[in-house]
């Protein structure tokens, strides 16, 4: 994995603005498949060019080829899943990553506030199919899970490798973790949560291996680790730590033969535009996060709820050989961070974990979180300028 001994490198957490043409072809499904295959390589090359123009050193494909979200894309790459549609009031209760906040601020959520509507962050909520009718579609595991996504991931790999050919950057691709798949997949086949999670890990292992065997860095997307706390509001801290521990163990099983130095781990608190008053504090789970078999830890760190989390590293020894990618620009606001503020954040982290161990990151994927593509690219440019300012201070 790329490291630097003379400046702070710049990356980001995932999604970037999807070109309208690509979005429309994906929406068309099979009818748009042939044209999507034709135009996607050029679109990925353009998204890489824009990252380079903004000053990003460690680039991806912006997740623009994925159908669905950063998480639900895997539905078409897994066998053993069955969708079912329920009328209002039927089916299992939704899993809500705003659960504790929704209890404290019912009026806020009932009013549809928060930027993405009342059901934002609800897995299996009314918005999943026809919100006006209260219908929702849930995914159920009804048989042995099997990976059937080889063609999809190989296409993603080929398009990204072609886009970075001849360019001095490090490419990476994201993949989802077992715990986050479990958010939206109801188990009807496996005998226990542990057996279910390990089965998902076996499936994901094939995607992880495909990415790293191709010479790309693998990013593990795992908002589950912190945001499950809100999903299960009756759990105590100790009970939740056991929940998180099992999911890290399942993830590490999925990473069992993946080189640690080809892996980075991204986590955040669900990224919904809501109060986040009840986010679990980082200090309660930081030791669990550090158990993940990944060289780099990417973590939400810049917004009004988590901007103070740098203080955790005053008391927690950062492991040798790892790097830290704190979010220094965020998704929770369209305000563009001043590069001096970005530099201040980076210098603070560098003083705690070592300047060679810090990479400038984002709190979450920006592509679907801020109001306009222009804001995304301006935020990444601010991150790159802030990294230049911080590097001058740290290596002067």
mmCIF file of C-alpha atoms in Angstrom:
data_model
loop_
_atom_site.group_PDB
_atom_site.id
_atom_site.type_symbol
_atom_site.label_atom_id
_atom_site.label_comp_id
_atom_site.label_asym_id
_atom_site.label_seq_id
_atom_site.Cartn_x
_atom_site.Cartn_y
_atom_site.Cartn_z
ATOM 1 C CA UNK A 1 0.000 0.000 0.000
ATOM 2 C CA UNK A 2 1.302 3.400 -0.934
ATOM 3 C CA UNK A 3 2.929 5.386 1.877
ATOM 4 C CA UNK A 4 4.834 8.671 1.845
ATOM 5 C CA UNK A 5 7.775 9.880 3.892
ATOM 6 C CA UNK A 6 7.810 13.446 2.576
ATOM 7 C CA UNK A 7 4.170 14.568 2.316
ATOM 8 C CA UNK A 8 0.614 13.658 3.261
ATOM 9 C CA UNK A 9 -1.210 11.721 0.568
ATOM 10 C CA UNK A 10 -4.860 12.311 -0.338
ATOM 11 C CA UNK A 11 -7.675 9.825 -0.855
ATOM 12 C CA UNK A 12 -11.403 9.581 -0.118
ATOM 13 C CA UNK A 13 -13.969 7.065 1.137
ATOM 14 C CA UNK A 14 -15.840 5.929 -1.946
ATOM 15 C CA UNK A 15 -18.732 7.240 -4.012
ATOM 16 C CA UNK A 16 -18.228 10.136 -6.415
ATOM 17 C CA UNK A 17 -20.786 11.876 -8.657
ATOM 18 C CA UNK A 18 -22.288 9.417 -11.129
ATOM 19 C CA UNK A 19 -22.605 10.847 -14.665
ATOM 20 C CA UNK A 20 -26.284 11.232 -15.647
ATOM 21 C CA UNK A 21 -25.837 8.963 -18.675
ATOM 22 C CA UNK A 22 -24.497 6.155 -16.488
ATOM 23 C CA UNK A 23 -27.270 6.629 -13.933
ATOM 24 C CA UNK A 24 -29.915 6.410 -16.664
ATOM 25 C CA UNK A 25 -28.427 3.284 -18.243
ATOM 26 C CA UNK A 26 -28.276 1.570 -14.855
ATOM 27 C CA UNK A 27 -31.902 2.563 -14.247
ATOM 28 C CA UNK A 28 -32.885 0.929 -17.537
ATOM 29 C CA UNK A 29 -31.599 -2.439 -16.352
ATOM 30 C CA UNK A 30 -31.225 -5.092 -19.076
ATOM 31 C CA UNK A 31 -32.409 -2.656 -21.756
ATOM 32 C CA UNK A 32 -29.406 -0.417 -21.120
ATOM 33 C CA UNK A 33 -26.831 -3.140 -20.445
ATOM 34 C CA UNK A 34 -25.116 -3.199 -23.841
ATOM 35 C CA UNK A 35 -24.741 0.573 -24.014
ATOM 36 C CA UNK A 36 -23.551 0.662 -20.395
ATOM 37 C CA UNK A 37 -20.819 -1.839 -21.219
ATOM 38 C CA UNK A 38 -19.750 0.347 -24.138
ATOM 39 C CA UNK A 39 -19.580 3.698 -22.331
ATOM 40 C CA UNK A 40 -18.483 2.633 -18.850
ATOM 41 C CA UNK A 41 -14.710 2.401 -19.546
ATOM 42 C CA UNK A 42 -14.669 6.009 -20.733
ATOM 43 C CA UNK A 43 -16.742 7.151 -17.768
ATOM 44 C CA UNK A 44 -14.364 5.482 -15.305
ATOM 45 C CA UNK A 45 -11.380 7.051 -17.057
ATOM 46 C CA UNK A 46 -13.040 10.467 -16.737
ATOM 47 C CA UNK A 47 -13.798 9.990 -13.033
ATOM 48 C CA UNK A 48 -10.143 9.078 -12.461
ATOM 49 C CA UNK A 49 -9.052 12.174 -14.412
ATOM 50 C CA UNK A 50 -11.224 14.381 -12.213
ATOM 51 C CA UNK A 51 -9.727 12.870 -9.067
ATOM 52 C CA UNK A 52 -6.225 13.586 -10.332
ATOM 53 C CA UNK A 53 -7.250 17.118 -11.259
ATOM 54 C CA UNK A 54 -8.541 17.637 -7.710
ATOM 55 C CA UNK A 55 -5.235 16.421 -6.245
ATOM 56 C CA UNK A 56 -6.193 12.895 -5.140
ATOM 57 C CA UNK A 57 -3.291 10.416 -4.983
ATOM 58 C CA UNK A 58 -5.123 7.165 -4.205
ATOM 59 C CA UNK A 59 -8.075 6.803 -6.577
ATOM 60 C CA UNK A 60 -11.039 4.552 -7.322
ATOM 61 C CA UNK A 61 -13.803 4.293 -9.929
ATOM 62 C CA UNK A 62 -16.150 6.475 -7.870
ATOM 63 C CA UNK A 63 -18.379 3.393 -7.527
ATOM 64 C CA UNK A 64 -20.198 4.690 -10.598
ATOM 65 C CA UNK A 65 -20.679 1.198 -12.132
ATOM 66 C CA UNK A 66 -22.523 -0.220 -9.124
ATOM 67 C CA UNK A 67 -26.239 -0.873 -9.239
ATOM 68 C CA UNK A 68 -27.883 0.254 -6.018
ATOM 69 C CA UNK A 69 -25.878 1.576 -3.094
ATOM 70 C CA UNK A 70 -22.365 0.925 -1.800
ATOM 71 C CA UNK A 71 -23.944 -1.999 0.082
ATOM 72 C CA UNK A 72 -26.942 -3.282 -1.880
ATOM 73 C CA UNK A 73 -24.889 -3.753 -5.082
ATOM 74 C CA UNK A 74 -23.880 -7.166 -3.736
ATOM 75 C CA UNK A 75 -27.457 -8.457 -4.046
ATOM 76 C CA UNK A 76 -26.912 -9.240 -7.717
ATOM 77 C CA UNK A 77 -23.603 -10.939 -6.901
ATOM 78 C CA UNK A 78 -25.010 -13.387 -4.328
ATOM 79 C CA UNK A 79 -27.106 -16.519 -4.772
ATOM 80 C CA UNK A 80 -29.463 -17.683 -2.031
ATOM 81 C CA UNK A 81 -31.389 -14.411 -1.692
ATOM 82 C CA UNK A 82 -35.120 -13.947 -2.245
ATOM 83 C CA UNK A 83 -36.909 -10.558 -2.359
ATOM 84 C CA UNK A 84 -40.382 -10.269 -0.820
ATOM 85 C CA UNK A 85 -42.768 -7.341 -0.882
ATOM 86 C CA UNK A 86 -44.942 -6.581 2.146
ATOM 87 C CA UNK A 87 -47.992 -4.389 2.536
ATOM 88 C CA UNK A 88 -48.134 -1.736 5.248
ATOM 89 C CA UNK A 89 -47.872 -3.242 8.723
ATOM 90 C CA UNK A 90 -46.694 -6.632 7.491
ATOM 91 C CA UNK A 91 -43.312 -8.322 7.626
ATOM 92 C CA UNK A 92 -40.500 -7.994 10.157
ATOM 93 C CA UNK A 93 -39.802 -4.637 11.800
ATOM 94 C CA UNK A 94 -37.344 -2.410 9.903
ATOM 95 C CA UNK A 95 -33.731 -2.127 11.015
ATOM 96 C CA UNK A 96 -33.085 1.528 11.640
ATOM 97 C CA UNK A 97 -29.588 3.011 11.905
ATOM 98 C CA UNK A 98 -31.268 6.115 13.333
ATOM 99 C CA UNK A 99 -33.162 4.076 15.928
ATOM 100 C CA UNK A 100 -31.996 5.825 19.091
ATOM 101 C CA UNK A 101 -32.234 9.255 17.474
ATOM 102 C CA UNK A 102 -35.690 8.485 16.102
ATOM 103 C CA UNK A 103 -36.838 7.710 19.636
ATOM 104 C CA UNK A 104 -35.513 11.058 20.907
ATOM 105 C CA UNK A 105 -36.538 13.207 17.916
ATOM 106 C CA UNK A 106 -39.767 11.666 16.563
ATOM 107 C CA UNK A 107 -41.045 14.944 15.122
ATOM 108 C CA UNK A 108 -37.867 15.535 13.133
ATOM 109 C CA UNK A 109 -38.063 12.150 11.418
ATOM 110 C CA UNK A 110 -41.842 12.202 10.975
ATOM 111 C CA UNK A 111 -41.449 15.509 9.126
ATOM 112 C CA UNK A 112 -39.109 13.890 6.612
ATOM 113 C CA UNK A 113 -36.200 16.109 7.622
ATOM 114 C CA UNK A 114 -32.579 15.137 7.428
ATOM 115 C CA UNK A 115 -31.885 15.505 3.734
ATOM 116 C CA UNK A 116 -32.981 12.083 2.488
ATOM 117 C CA UNK A 117 -36.544 11.736 3.771
ATOM 118 C CA UNK A 118 -38.208 10.183 6.785
ATOM 119 C CA UNK A 119 -37.081 6.632 6.059
ATOM 120 C CA UNK A 120 -33.437 7.498 5.425
ATOM 121 C CA UNK A 121 -31.257 4.896 7.109
ATOM 122 C CA UNK A 122 -34.087 2.369 7.483
ATOM 123 C CA UNK A 123 -33.320 -1.056 6.008
ATOM 124 C CA UNK A 124 -36.633 -2.490 4.884
ATOM 125 C CA UNK A 125 -38.481 0.746 5.584
ATOM 126 C CA UNK A 126 -41.550 1.984 3.740
ATOM 127 C CA UNK A 127 -39.445 3.810 1.163
ATOM 128 C CA UNK A 128 -38.001 0.568 -0.179
ATOM 129 C CA UNK A 129 -40.747 0.054 -2.779
ATOM 130 C CA UNK A 130 -43.807 2.320 -2.813
ATOM 131 C CA UNK A 131 -43.714 4.647 0.194
ATOM 132 C CA UNK A 132 -47.054 6.186 -0.715
ATOM 133 C CA UNK A 133 -48.675 2.749 -0.298
ATOM 134 C CA UNK A 134 -46.543 1.720 2.667
ATOM 135 C CA UNK A 135 -45.137 -1.193 0.671
ATOM 136 C CA UNK A 136 -41.603 -2.401 1.273
ATOM 137 C CA UNK A 137 -39.375 -5.033 -0.272
ATOM 138 C CA UNK A 138 -36.993 -6.983 1.946
ATOM 139 C CA UNK A 139 -34.237 -9.425 1.045
ATOM 140 C CA UNK A 140 -34.243 -12.859 2.691
ATOM 141 C CA UNK A 141 -31.529 -15.496 2.813
ATOM 142 C CA UNK A 142 -33.474 -18.656 1.985
ATOM 143 C CA UNK A 143 -30.676 -21.048 1.033
ATOM 144 C CA UNK A 144 -26.908 -21.502 1.020
ATOM 145 C CA UNK A 145 -25.183 -18.288 0.013
ATOM 146 C CA UNK A 146 -22.893 -18.417 -2.999
ATOM 147 C CA UNK A 147 -20.859 -15.776 -4.821
ATOM 148 C CA UNK A 148 -21.962 -15.282 -8.439
ATOM 149 C CA UNK A 149 -20.373 -11.877 -9.011
ATOM 150 C CA UNK A 150 -17.144 -12.822 -10.755
ATOM 151 C CA UNK A 151 -18.068 -11.150 -14.040
ATOM 152 C CA UNK A 152 -19.153 -7.955 -12.297
ATOM 153 C CA UNK A 153 -16.050 -7.553 -10.166
ATOM 154 C CA UNK A 154 -13.733 -8.458 -13.055
ATOM 155 C CA UNK A 155 -15.370 -5.756 -15.174
ATOM 156 C CA UNK A 156 -14.887 -3.235 -12.352
ATOM 157 C CA UNK A 157 -11.241 -4.264 -12.042
ATOM 158 C CA UNK A 158 -10.552 -4.086 -15.785
ATOM 159 C CA UNK A 159 -12.131 -0.658 -16.182
ATOM 160 C CA UNK A 160 -10.204 0.834 -13.262
ATOM 161 C CA UNK A 161 -6.868 -0.680 -14.288
ATOM 162 C CA UNK A 162 -7.315 0.668 -17.809
ATOM 163 C CA UNK A 163 -8.194 4.109 -16.439
ATOM 164 C CA UNK A 164 -4.978 4.395 -14.380
ATOM 165 C CA UNK A 165 -2.621 2.913 -16.966
ATOM 166 C CA UNK A 166 0.455 5.106 -17.302
ATOM 167 C CA UNK A 167 -0.534 7.304 -14.341
ATOM 168 C CA UNK A 168 1.405 7.446 -11.057
ATOM 169 C CA UNK A 169 -1.469 6.753 -8.669
ATOM 170 C CA UNK A 170 -2.563 3.850 -6.515
ATOM 171 C CA UNK A 171 -5.961 2.380 -7.477
ATOM 172 C CA UNK A 172 -8.409 0.792 -5.058
ATOM 173 C CA UNK A 173 -11.857 -0.758 -5.135
ATOM 174 C CA UNK A 174 -14.352 -1.037 -2.278
ATOM 175 C CA UNK A 175 -16.305 -4.085 -1.168
ATOM 176 C CA UNK A 176 -18.880 -4.483 1.557
ATOM 177 C CA UNK A 177 -18.356 -6.313 4.873
ATOM 178 C CA UNK A 178 -20.403 -9.202 6.300
ATOM 179 C CA UNK A 179 -21.855 -7.095 9.105
ATOM 180 C CA UNK A 180 -23.155 -4.436 6.751
ATOM 181 C CA UNK A 181 -24.678 -7.030 4.399
ATOM 182 C CA UNK A 182 -26.502 -8.363 7.456
ATOM 183 C CA UNK A 183 -28.171 -4.951 7.889
ATOM 184 C CA UNK A 184 -30.518 -5.585 4.962
ATOM 185 C CA UNK A 185 -30.493 -9.383 4.632
ATOM 186 C CA UNK A 186 -32.919 -11.317 6.829
ATOM 187 C CA UNK A 187 -31.714 -14.842 7.687
ATOM 188 C CA UNK A 188 -34.092 -17.780 7.227
ATOM 189 C CA UNK A 189 -31.515 -20.465 6.438
ATOM 190 C CA UNK A 190 -28.589 -20.475 8.856
ATOM 191 C CA UNK A 191 -28.935 -21.665 12.441
ATOM 192 C CA UNK A 192 -27.289 -18.721 14.202
ATOM 193 C CA UNK A 193 -26.042 -15.182 13.671
ATOM 194 C CA UNK A 194 -22.488 -16.493 13.781
ATOM 195 C CA UNK A 195 -23.100 -19.136 11.108
ATOM 196 C CA UNK A 196 -24.891 -16.553 8.957
ATOM 197 C CA UNK A 197 -22.106 -13.972 9.241
ATOM 198 C CA UNK A 198 -19.412 -16.512 8.438
ATOM 199 C CA UNK A 199 -21.383 -17.668 5.392
ATOM 200 C CA UNK A 200 -21.540 -14.061 4.163
ATOM 201 C CA UNK A 201 -17.804 -13.773 4.840
ATOM 202 C CA UNK A 202 -17.155 -16.832 2.667
ATOM 203 C CA UNK A 203 -19.099 -15.184 -0.155
ATOM 204 C CA UNK A 204 -17.307 -11.855 0.206
ATOM 205 C CA UNK A 205 -13.925 -13.567 0.425
ATOM 206 C CA UNK A 206 -14.168 -14.301 -3.295
ATOM 207 C CA UNK A 207 -14.671 -10.620 -4.115
ATOM 208 C CA UNK A 208 -11.886 -9.580 -1.729
ATOM 209 C CA UNK A 209 -9.473 -12.038 -3.365
ATOM 210 C CA UNK A 210 -10.419 -10.962 -6.883
ATOM 211 C CA UNK A 211 -9.582 -7.335 -6.068
ATOM 212 C CA UNK A 212 -6.267 -7.967 -4.324
ATOM 213 C CA UNK A 213 -5.166 -10.703 -6.749
ATOM 214 C CA UNK A 214 -5.581 -8.113 -9.519
ATOM 215 C CA UNK A 215 -3.055 -5.873 -7.772
ATOM 216 C CA UNK A 216 -5.576 -3.337 -6.482
ATOM 217 C CA UNK A 217 -5.985 -2.135 -2.922
ATOM 218 C CA UNK A 218 -9.167 -3.421 -1.271
ATOM 219 C CA UNK A 219 -11.305 -1.064 0.822
ATOM 220 C CA UNK A 220 -13.722 -2.693 3.251
ATOM 221 C CA UNK A 221 -16.837 -0.574 3.744
ATOM 222 C CA UNK A 222 -18.203 -1.154 7.242
ATOM 223 C CA UNK A 223 -20.555 1.461 8.677
ATOM 224 C CA UNK A 224 -22.122 -1.479 10.540
ATOM 225 C CA UNK A 225 -19.511 -1.430 13.249
ATOM 226 C CA UNK A 226 -20.636 1.901 14.774
ATOM 227 C CA UNK A 227 -24.146 2.313 13.352
ATOM 228 C CA UNK A 228 -25.519 -0.998 14.584
ATOM 229 C CA UNK A 229 -25.578 0.709 17.991
ATOM 230 C CA UNK A 230 -28.536 2.817 16.909
ATOM 231 C CA UNK A 231 -30.154 -0.137 15.153
ATOM 232 C CA UNK A 232 -30.410 -2.076 18.420
ATOM 233 C CA UNK A 233 -31.340 0.601 20.969
ATOM 234 C CA UNK A 234 -31.863 -1.790 23.875
ATOM 235 C CA UNK A 235 -28.268 -3.030 23.946
ATOM 236 C CA UNK A 236 -25.843 -1.874 26.634
ATOM 237 C CA UNK A 237 -22.277 -0.842 25.769
ATOM 238 C CA UNK A 238 -20.935 -4.234 26.888
ATOM 239 C CA UNK A 239 -23.572 -6.087 24.876
ATOM 240 C CA UNK A 240 -22.849 -3.984 21.838
ATOM 241 C CA UNK A 241 -19.117 -4.592 22.084
ATOM 242 C CA UNK A 242 -19.862 -8.329 21.860
ATOM 243 C CA UNK A 243 -22.035 -7.633 18.794
ATOM 244 C CA UNK A 244 -19.185 -5.681 17.167
ATOM 245 C CA UNK A 245 -16.545 -8.234 18.148
ATOM 246 C CA UNK A 246 -18.374 -11.079 16.392
ATOM 247 C CA UNK A 247 -18.662 -9.039 13.211
ATOM 248 C CA UNK A 248 -14.968 -8.184 13.204
ATOM 249 C CA UNK A 249 -14.127 -11.859 13.720
ATOM 250 C CA UNK A 250 -16.349 -12.781 10.760
ATOM 251 C CA UNK A 251 -14.723 -10.073 8.630
ATOM 252 C CA UNK A 252 -11.229 -11.269 9.532
ATOM 253 C CA UNK A 253 -12.294 -14.783 8.550
ATOM 254 C CA UNK A 254 -13.290 -13.367 5.163
ATOM 255 C CA UNK A 255 -9.824 -11.764 4.976
ATOM 256 C CA UNK A 256 -8.036 -14.955 6.024
ATOM 257 C CA UNK A 257 -5.543 -15.059 3.135
ATOM 258 C CA UNK A 258 -5.730 -11.427 2.021
ATOM 259 C CA UNK A 259 -2.476 -9.462 2.475
ATOM 260 C CA UNK A 260 -2.958 -6.887 5.221
ATOM 261 C CA UNK A 261 -0.831 -4.383 3.310
ATOM 262 C CA UNK A 262 -3.343 -4.477 0.428
ATOM 263 C CA UNK A 263 -6.340 -3.719 2.623
ATOM 264 C CA UNK A 264 -7.881 -0.585 4.083
ATOM 265 C CA UNK A 265 -10.939 -0.405 6.326
ATOM 266 C CA UNK A 266 -13.524 2.379 6.211
ATOM 267 C CA UNK A 267 -16.015 2.930 8.996
ATOM 268 C CA UNK A 268 -18.456 5.676 9.892
ATOM 269 C CA UNK A 269 -21.668 6.283 11.826
ATOM 270 C CA UNK A 270 -24.148 5.614 9.025
ATOM 271 C CA UNK A 271 -23.843 8.984 7.267
ATOM 272 C CA UNK A 272 -27.538 9.853 7.361
ATOM 273 C CA UNK A 273 -28.253 13.584 7.593
ATOM 274 C CA UNK A 274 -29.849 13.555 11.029
ATOM 275 C CA UNK A 275 -29.079 14.450 14.638
ATOM 276 C CA UNK A 276 -26.529 11.676 15.371
ATOM 277 C CA UNK A 277 -26.904 12.599 19.046
ATOM 278 C CA UNK A 278 -26.848 8.933 20.002
ATOM 279 C CA UNK A 279 -23.859 7.776 17.949
ATOM 280 C CA UNK A 280 -21.761 5.391 19.995
ATOM 281 C CA UNK A 281 -18.576 7.210 21.079
ATOM 282 C CA UNK A 282 -15.429 6.068 19.297
ATOM 283 C CA UNK A 283 -13.677 5.379 22.600
ATOM 284 C CA UNK A 284 -16.062 2.470 23.282
ATOM 285 C CA UNK A 285 -15.192 0.555 20.096
ATOM 286 C CA UNK A 286 -11.787 1.812 18.933
ATOM 287 C CA UNK A 287 -10.011 -1.304 20.222
ATOM 288 C CA UNK A 288 -12.451 -3.500 18.280
ATOM 289 C CA UNK A 289 -11.895 -1.470 15.090
ATOM 290 C CA UNK A 290 -8.127 -1.868 15.412
ATOM 291 C CA UNK A 291 -8.508 -5.665 15.382
ATOM 292 C CA UNK A 292 -9.515 -5.601 11.689
ATOM 293 C CA UNK A 293 -6.795 -7.109 9.489
ATOM 294 C CA UNK A 294 -6.205 -3.942 7.497
ATOM 295 C CA UNK A 295 -3.153 -1.706 7.218
ATOM 296 C CA UNK A 296 -5.126 1.533 6.872
ATOM 297 C CA UNK A 297 -8.063 2.712 8.991
ATOM 298 C CA UNK A 298 -10.365 5.275 7.321
ATOM 299 C CA UNK A 299 -12.778 6.890 9.753
ATOM 300 C CA UNK A 300 -15.327 9.696 9.952
ATOM 301 C CA UNK A 301 -13.690 12.547 11.850
ATOM 302 C CA UNK A 302 -14.520 16.019 10.530
ATOM 303 C CA UNK A 303 -18.140 16.850 11.308
ATOM 304 C CA UNK A 304 -19.890 18.463 14.243
ATOM 305 C CA UNK A 305 -20.505 15.115 15.944
ATOM 306 C CA UNK A 306 -17.114 13.473 15.455
ATOM 307 C CA UNK A 307 -14.685 16.349 14.994
ATOM 308 C CA UNK A 308 -13.442 15.849 18.555
ATOM 309 C CA UNK A 309 -12.631 12.154 18.105
ATOM 310 C CA UNK A 310 -8.952 12.959 17.548
ATOM 311 C CA UNK A 311 -8.682 13.121 21.332
ATOM 312 C CA UNK A 312 -9.234 9.348 21.508
ATOM 313 C CA UNK A 313 -5.791 8.871 19.978
ATOM 314 C CA UNK A 314 -4.229 10.740 22.889
ATOM 315 C CA UNK A 315 -5.022 7.715 25.043
ATOM 316 C CA UNK A 316 -4.953 4.865 22.509
ATOM 317 C CA UNK A 317 -1.606 3.704 21.165
ATOM 318 C CA UNK A 318 -1.764 3.589 17.392
ATOM 319 C CA UNK A 319 -0.422 0.212 16.197
ATOM 320 C CA UNK A 320 2.922 0.025 14.424
ATOM 321 C CA UNK A 321 2.648 -0.549 10.698
ATOM 322 C CA UNK A 322 -0.832 0.928 10.311
ATOM 323 C CA UNK A 323 -1.902 4.215 8.746
ATOM 324 C CA UNK A 324 -4.846 6.426 9.681
ATOM 325 C CA UNK A 325 -7.111 8.145 7.165
ATOM 326 C CA UNK A 326 -9.279 10.578 9.141
ATOM 327 C CA UNK A 327 -12.062 12.371 7.368
ATOM 328 C CA UNK A 328 -10.876 15.964 6.992
ATOM 329 C CA UNK A 329 -13.717 17.009 4.694
ATOM 330 C CA UNK A 330 -17.262 15.830 5.210
ATOM 331 C CA UNK A 331 -20.523 14.764 3.660
ATOM 332 C CA UNK A 332 -22.897 16.216 6.260
ATOM 333 C CA UNK A 333 -22.794 19.755 4.864
ATOM 334 C CA UNK A 334 -22.381 21.500 1.516
ATOM 335 C CA UNK A 335 -20.011 23.954 3.196
ATOM 336 C CA UNK A 336 -16.568 23.592 1.637
ATOM 337 C CA UNK A 337 -13.887 23.232 4.261
ATOM 338 C CA UNK A 338 -11.161 25.865 4.312
ATOM 339 C CA UNK A 339 -7.785 24.287 3.422
ATOM 340 C CA UNK A 340 -6.290 25.850 6.556
ATOM 341 C CA UNK A 341 -8.841 23.937 8.646
ATOM 342 C CA UNK A 342 -8.006 20.750 6.755
ATOM 343 C CA UNK A 343 -4.314 21.340 7.451
ATOM 344 C CA UNK A 344 -5.014 21.966 11.133
ATOM 345 C CA UNK A 345 -6.814 18.633 11.378
ATOM 346 C CA UNK A 346 -4.059 16.750 9.574
ATOM 347 C CA UNK A 347 -1.284 18.253 11.682
ATOM 348 C CA UNK A 348 -3.179 17.340 14.846
ATOM 349 C CA UNK A 349 -3.445 13.704 13.774
ATOM 350 C CA UNK A 350 0.166 13.639 12.584
ATOM 351 C CA UNK A 351 1.351 14.789 15.985
ATOM 352 C CA UNK A 352 -0.522 11.883 17.584
ATOM 353 C CA UNK A 353 0.162 8.955 15.234
ATOM 354 C CA UNK A 354 3.153 10.133 13.169
ATOM 355 C CA UNK A 355 3.241 12.214 9.999
ATOM 356 C CA UNK A 356 4.102 9.225 7.764
ATOM 357 C CA UNK A 357 1.018 7.421 9.060
ATOM 358 C CA UNK A 358 -1.631 9.994 8.084
ATOM 359 C CA UNK A 359 -3.608 10.134 4.825
ATOM 360 C CA UNK A 360 -6.186 12.844 4.117
ATOM 361 C CA UNK A 361 -9.614 11.243 3.760
ATOM 362 C CA UNK A 362 -13.321 12.003 3.734
ATOM 363 C CA UNK A 363 -15.935 11.147 6.340
ATOM 364 C CA UNK A 364 -17.861 8.990 3.879
ATOM 365 C CA UNK A 365 -18.497 8.733 0.162
ATOM 366 C CA UNK A 366 -19.365 12.202 -1.112
ATOM 367 C CA UNK A 367 -21.089 11.360 -4.386
ATOM 368 C CA UNK A 368 -24.572 10.727 -3.015
ATOM 369 C CA UNK A 369 -24.265 12.797 0.154
ATOM 370 C CA UNK A 370 -23.767 16.429 -0.871
ATOM 371 C CA UNK A 371 -25.970 18.665 -2.951
ATOM 372 C CA UNK A 372 -24.123 18.910 -6.264
ATOM 373 C CA UNK A 373 -21.083 17.393 -8.039
ATOM 374 C CA UNK A 374 -19.340 20.784 -8.015
ATOM 375 C CA UNK A 375 -19.314 20.628 -4.209
ATOM 376 C CA UNK A 376 -17.760 17.151 -4.238
ATOM 377 C CA UNK A 377 -14.834 18.204 -6.403
ATOM 378 C CA UNK A 378 -14.339 21.429 -4.452
ATOM 379 C CA UNK A 379 -14.186 19.464 -1.199
ATOM 380 C CA UNK A 380 -11.575 17.091 -2.619
ATOM 381 C CA UNK A 381 -9.542 20.042 -3.900
ATOM 382 C CA UNK A 382 -9.733 21.623 -0.435
ATOM 383 C CA UNK A 383 -8.493 18.359 1.055
ATOM 384 C CA UNK A 384 -5.544 18.276 -1.348
ATOM 385 C CA UNK A 385 -4.632 21.913 -0.678
ATOM 386 C CA UNK A 386 -4.913 21.327 3.055
ATOM 387 C CA UNK A 387 -2.606 18.324 2.735
ATOM 388 C CA UNK A 388 -0.042 20.499 0.940
ATOM 389 C CA UNK A 389 -0.216 23.120 3.700
ATOM 390 C CA UNK A 390 0.096 20.483 6.420
ATOM 391 C CA UNK A 391 3.000 18.799 4.642
ATOM 392 C CA UNK A 392 4.942 22.076 4.534
ATOM 393 C CA UNK A 393 4.400 22.495 8.268
ATOM 394 C CA UNK A 394 5.280 18.902 9.126
ATOM 395 C CA UNK A 395 8.347 18.561 6.880
ATOM 396 C CA UNK A 396 9.721 22.101 7.022
#
